[in-house]
């Protein structure tokens, strides 16, 4: 079986050993004689798996009992809507660090006043501003921890007096941080934690109490909490992939070990950029560099196109930048191996030697 080096920005690779182990569960999950996609979401087997998934998240993230955990379909885009619909009563602040925060703000604007607490637009979203302008009567500050498109990541989180809501879709469980400092964390699982089709939401009970209850039931976080994410048929398979990935992270040594591994991977690529004398031009300012998505340019678009083609010919897939910004982007989510990062760094050095 041939496997390529997959640097896609999401959906993204899963560890081969996890995929291999899933084979048995596809036909016979927990000796039920049914595969994971065939069992009932009302069965004990599913409920046990759901409970275990939440427990694993609590353990790995060291979450205090003050949080509820729910799983919701509709991806990240649904969370843009639900965060605003549930928690925006008067006005909400958004840190404008790129496309995803912007989309969240635009969606929440249907439910009340939204404004930018800061903006990194002046330098083409290459940094993370560290001051926040919060108006009176603000219901929450919303940030996006890692900007998948521009390749910037928060290394210092805001200290503000209003509830803090964070989109962690592209760096969740990639590093060991204090998760208890957030009032809400949500993340699509398709980058670091499994198959596309579900977002997890971790919500502090004190914030949950402020959620609107005069909106359609299915769009209330309270509904998902009260019904333990099974108000309707949940995405059983996606939750199962999350469960498998959480076991994998635990077996790898937890978040500290995962963070070390991710540091090594990112350094391999950033070192090539930094040592290339301007052949590779990193987009993000050094103190805002993402370990998950490394964005850079070459001298011109023709060369970038050539790089993508040559990379593909060497089985390096998914290195083209996002369609909105162009350039190149290498995504190094949890399942990407250090060997894959090392192989790409060698390829980049060779490409520079031939074309520099
Ligand atoms: C940080 C971030 N938030 C939100 C989204 C949107 O997620 P979805 O495509 O699941 O709606 C993405 C998509 O890549 C993302 O990277």
XYZ file of C-alpha atoms and ligand atoms in Angstrom:
372
model
C 0.000 0.000 0.000
C 1.372 3.385 -0.990
C 0.880 6.300 1.428
C 1.921 9.826 0.446
C 3.222 12.646 2.645
C -0.024 14.481 3.353
C 0.242 18.161 4.353
C -3.374 19.074 3.647
C -4.939 21.836 5.739
C -8.043 19.802 6.591
C -9.309 17.173 6.305
C -5.844 15.932 7.059
C -3.995 12.708 7.790
C -4.731 10.329 10.605
C -2.011 8.076 12.051
C -1.672 4.903 9.990
C -1.791 2.754 13.110
C -5.129 4.329 14.049
C -6.569 3.726 10.591
C -5.337 0.131 10.602
C -6.867 -0.516 14.008
C -10.201 0.909 12.842
C -10.615 -1.849 10.250
C -11.898 -4.391 12.758
C -14.398 -1.899 14.200
C -15.866 -1.277 10.749
C -17.226 -4.806 10.681
C -17.442 -5.844 14.317
C -17.516 -3.086 16.919
C -17.011 -4.364 20.476
C -18.171 -7.840 19.510
C -21.650 -6.647 18.575
C -21.496 -8.364 15.176
C -22.151 -4.880 13.732
C -19.752 -2.263 12.462
C -19.389 1.172 14.085
C -21.475 2.753 11.302
C -24.214 0.180 11.878
C -24.825 0.371 15.625
C -27.660 2.383 17.120
C -26.879 5.719 18.685
C -29.218 4.633 21.479
C -27.160 1.518 22.192
C -25.056 0.981 25.286
C -21.989 0.557 23.063
C -22.430 4.023 21.593
C -23.197 5.635 24.941
C -20.100 4.037 26.491
C -17.990 5.327 23.623
C -19.474 8.820 23.953
C -18.830 8.870 27.711
C -15.287 7.644 27.224
C -14.633 10.316 24.574
C -15.725 13.064 26.949
C -13.645 11.549 29.769
C -10.576 11.418 27.556
C -11.029 15.068 26.611
C -11.398 15.992 30.281
C -8.255 14.041 31.208
C -6.054 15.248 28.363
C -7.118 18.878 28.749
C -7.179 18.817 32.568
C -10.633 20.350 32.395
C -12.319 21.388 35.604
C -15.811 19.991 36.295
C -17.193 23.451 35.409
C -17.369 22.520 31.726
C -19.930 20.698 29.595
C -18.796 18.926 26.437
C -21.031 18.493 23.402
C -20.668 17.294 19.822
C -22.446 19.134 17.028
C -22.720 18.679 13.265
C -22.344 21.491 10.765
C -18.601 21.949 11.194
C -16.896 25.154 12.174
C -19.298 27.229 10.134
C -22.222 26.123 12.307
C -20.253 27.255 15.348
C -19.889 30.746 13.860
C -23.671 30.845 13.927
C -24.328 29.115 17.239
C -21.838 31.152 19.275
C -23.456 34.377 18.104
C -27.046 33.116 18.293
C -26.665 31.759 21.828
C -24.439 34.324 23.508
C -24.817 37.643 21.695
C -27.386 39.678 23.602
C -26.104 43.210 23.090
C -22.690 43.376 21.470
C -19.752 41.089 20.909
C -16.059 41.726 20.278
C -14.022 39.831 17.687
C -10.241 39.789 17.350
C -9.683 40.302 13.633
C -6.769 37.985 12.979
C -7.925 36.571 9.705
C -10.577 34.915 7.598
C -12.148 32.611 10.181
C -12.602 35.222 12.891
C -14.003 37.510 10.247
C -16.514 34.925 9.078
C -17.573 34.290 12.654
C -18.105 38.002 13.189
C -20.110 38.416 9.982
C -22.392 35.542 10.970
C -22.890 36.792 14.527
C -23.818 40.220 13.136
C -27.259 38.768 12.353
C -27.930 38.617 16.085
C -26.610 41.925 17.417
C -23.805 44.427 17.256
C -20.349 43.039 16.512
C -17.081 44.931 16.406
C -13.349 44.320 16.044
C -11.507 44.429 19.366
C -8.337 44.779 17.294
C -7.169 43.977 13.794
C -4.079 42.585 12.114
C -5.264 43.681 8.688
C -2.692 46.501 8.513
C 0.117 43.949 8.083
C -1.769 41.416 6.012
C -2.593 39.277 9.043
C 1.018 38.381 9.684
C 0.838 38.951 13.443
C -1.432 38.628 16.490
C -2.312 41.994 18.053
C -2.000 41.945 21.831
C -4.268 44.794 22.863
C -8.036 44.560 23.048
C -10.510 47.375 22.846
C -13.566 46.094 24.719
C -16.686 48.283 24.826
C -19.097 48.417 27.759
C -21.867 45.872 27.603
C -19.827 43.370 25.579
C -21.144 39.818 25.926
C -17.933 38.056 24.926
C -14.603 38.328 23.155
C -14.155 35.824 20.347
C -10.746 34.749 19.076
C -9.395 32.141 16.660
C -6.378 30.451 18.294
C -4.664 29.462 15.081
C -5.190 31.109 11.748
C -5.144 28.244 9.317
C -4.917 30.487 6.256
C -2.313 33.070 7.307
C -0.285 30.738 9.507
C -0.347 32.708 12.753
C -1.047 31.348 16.216
C -1.651 32.871 19.650
C 1.251 32.416 22.049
C -0.304 34.696 24.645
C -4.044 34.659 25.173
C -6.090 37.769 25.990
C -6.631 38.802 29.580
C -10.054 40.396 29.481
C -12.961 40.815 31.859
C -15.590 39.452 29.468
C -16.138 35.756 28.625
C -13.558 34.425 26.180
C -14.725 32.190 23.321
C -12.053 30.479 21.236
C -12.135 28.681 17.895
C -9.392 26.050 18.225
C -10.243 24.169 15.044
C -6.725 24.138 13.688
C -4.625 23.710 16.809
C -6.742 21.886 19.355
C -4.749 19.389 21.410
C -1.559 20.211 19.543
C -0.016 21.852 22.625
C -0.305 21.872 26.361
C -2.092 25.053 27.418
C -4.383 26.054 30.259
C -7.755 25.230 28.743
C -9.573 26.296 31.899
C -8.915 29.950 31.135
C -11.521 29.907 28.358
C -15.269 30.228 28.805
C -15.833 28.287 25.641
C -13.616 26.347 23.266
C -14.916 24.856 20.097
C -13.170 23.006 17.289
C -13.983 21.103 14.133
C -12.198 17.780 14.605
C -11.085 17.295 10.996
C -7.557 18.632 11.386
C -6.022 17.356 14.593
C -8.582 14.932 15.921
C -10.353 12.817 13.343
C -12.759 12.717 10.418
C -14.697 15.750 9.129
C -18.314 15.998 10.211
C -18.442 17.090 13.823
C -17.323 19.961 16.014
C -16.751 19.645 19.717
C -17.815 22.443 22.033
C -16.551 22.789 25.583
C -18.615 25.340 27.453
C -18.282 26.679 30.978
C -21.510 26.247 32.916
C -21.524 29.923 33.919
C -21.541 30.941 30.242
C -24.113 28.304 29.372
C -26.489 29.864 31.911
C -26.464 33.071 29.866
C -27.403 31.299 26.598
C -30.624 32.291 24.898
C -33.496 29.856 25.270
C -35.890 31.710 22.954
C -34.265 30.389 19.784
C -34.941 27.163 17.837
C -34.229 24.180 20.048
C -31.750 22.572 17.714
C -29.557 25.677 17.707
C -29.364 25.949 21.490
C -26.235 24.637 23.186
C -28.496 23.801 26.137
C -30.314 21.237 24.000
C -27.082 19.412 23.232
C -26.119 19.469 26.900
C -29.507 18.286 28.148
C -29.695 15.507 25.557
C -26.002 14.572 25.836
C -25.405 15.313 22.137
C -28.089 12.821 21.088
C -31.108 15.110 20.596
C -31.103 13.716 17.072
C -28.893 11.113 15.395
C -25.323 12.173 16.100
C -22.408 11.631 13.680
C -21.520 8.279 15.222
C -18.545 7.546 12.991
C -16.963 10.986 13.453
C -17.237 10.760 17.227
C -15.685 7.314 16.997
C -12.694 8.699 15.047
C -12.308 11.377 17.718
C -12.329 8.676 20.370
C -9.583 6.757 18.530
C -7.464 9.892 18.117
C -7.783 10.765 21.806
C -6.559 7.272 22.733
C -3.674 7.763 20.323
C -2.734 11.107 21.905
C -2.880 9.532 25.349
C -0.684 6.631 24.229
C 1.789 9.063 22.707
C 2.256 10.536 26.181
C -0.453 13.218 26.283
C -0.269 16.866 25.307
C 3.232 17.573 26.586
C 4.656 14.831 24.372
C 2.485 15.855 21.419
C 3.627 19.458 21.820
C 7.302 18.425 21.799
C 6.754 16.401 18.641
C 4.945 19.308 16.977
C 7.733 21.702 17.964
C 10.324 19.486 16.294
C 8.257 19.186 13.113
C 7.643 22.931 12.793
C 11.302 23.774 13.487
C 12.402 21.513 10.630
C 10.451 23.624 8.127
C 10.981 27.063 9.698
C 14.733 26.418 9.845
C 14.829 25.835 6.099
C 12.894 29.068 5.549
C 15.150 31.055 7.886
C 18.357 29.667 6.462
C 17.340 30.190 2.834
C 18.508 33.822 2.665
C 15.118 34.991 1.411
C 14.552 32.200 -1.127
C 11.631 31.073 1.032
C 9.767 34.053 2.497
C 7.790 33.237 5.625
C 4.522 35.141 5.967
C 4.027 35.210 9.749
C 6.120 37.358 12.063
C 8.409 35.124 14.090
C 6.637 35.573 17.429
C 3.280 34.696 15.869
C 4.340 31.685 13.846
C 1.938 28.781 13.773
C 3.239 25.290 14.431
C 0.279 23.889 12.562
C 0.215 25.827 9.297
C 3.451 27.183 7.887
C 2.834 29.769 5.182
C 5.488 31.110 2.847
C 6.150 32.442 -0.621
C 8.706 32.032 -3.346
C 9.902 34.809 -5.660
C 6.837 34.646 -7.895
C 3.670 32.691 -8.627
C 5.226 30.718 -11.474
C 7.873 29.379 -9.141
C 5.284 28.552 -6.485
C 3.300 26.602 -9.079
C 6.454 24.756 -10.069
C 7.221 23.997 -6.408
C 3.747 22.513 -5.894
C 4.113 20.339 -9.010
C 7.574 19.092 -8.147
C 6.523 18.456 -4.559
C 3.586 16.391 -5.808
C 5.879 14.381 -8.055
C 7.804 13.481 -4.886
C 4.572 12.527 -3.050
C 4.349 15.716 -0.974
C 0.632 16.528 -1.192
C -1.301 19.621 -0.087
C 1.422 22.286 -0.018
C -0.448 24.871 -2.077
C -1.581 27.965 -0.140
C -5.255 28.705 0.527
C -7.077 29.934 -2.588
C -7.703 33.350 -0.971
C -4.053 34.172 -0.303
C -1.998 31.973 -2.643
C 1.608 31.096 -1.857
C 2.507 27.873 -0.129
C 1.254 26.286 3.067
C 2.462 23.222 4.886
C 0.108 21.869 7.530
C 1.727 19.842 10.279
C -1.209 18.602 12.338
C -0.816 16.019 15.093
C -0.806 12.971 12.831
C 1.894 14.268 10.487
C 5.045 12.368 11.416
C 8.430 13.951 12.148
C 9.728 11.773 9.302
C 7.308 13.462 6.891
C 8.445 16.924 8.046
C 12.085 15.847 7.734
C 11.507 14.518 4.205
C 9.819 17.762 3.156
C 12.589 19.867 4.673
C 15.132 17.893 2.604
C 13.026 18.406 -0.504
C 12.853 22.156 0.190
C 16.618 22.371 0.598
C 17.165 20.525 -2.654
C 14.610 22.697 -4.460
C 16.438 25.788 -3.222
C 19.814 24.359 -4.306
C 18.566 23.761 -7.840
C 16.499 26.927 -8.233
C 18.099 29.423 -5.868
C -9.760 27.920 12.277
C -10.940 27.489 11.457
N -12.179 27.774 11.889
C -13.267 27.415 11.186
C -13.180 26.733 9.997
C -14.412 26.357 9.242
O -14.688 25.014 9.450
P -15.711 24.173 8.566
O -15.133 24.041 7.201
O -15.796 22.866 9.310
O -17.019 24.905 8.557
C -11.902 26.388 9.515
C -11.770 25.626 8.259
O -10.714 25.263 7.807
C -10.764 26.787 10.258
O -9.525 26.503 9.827
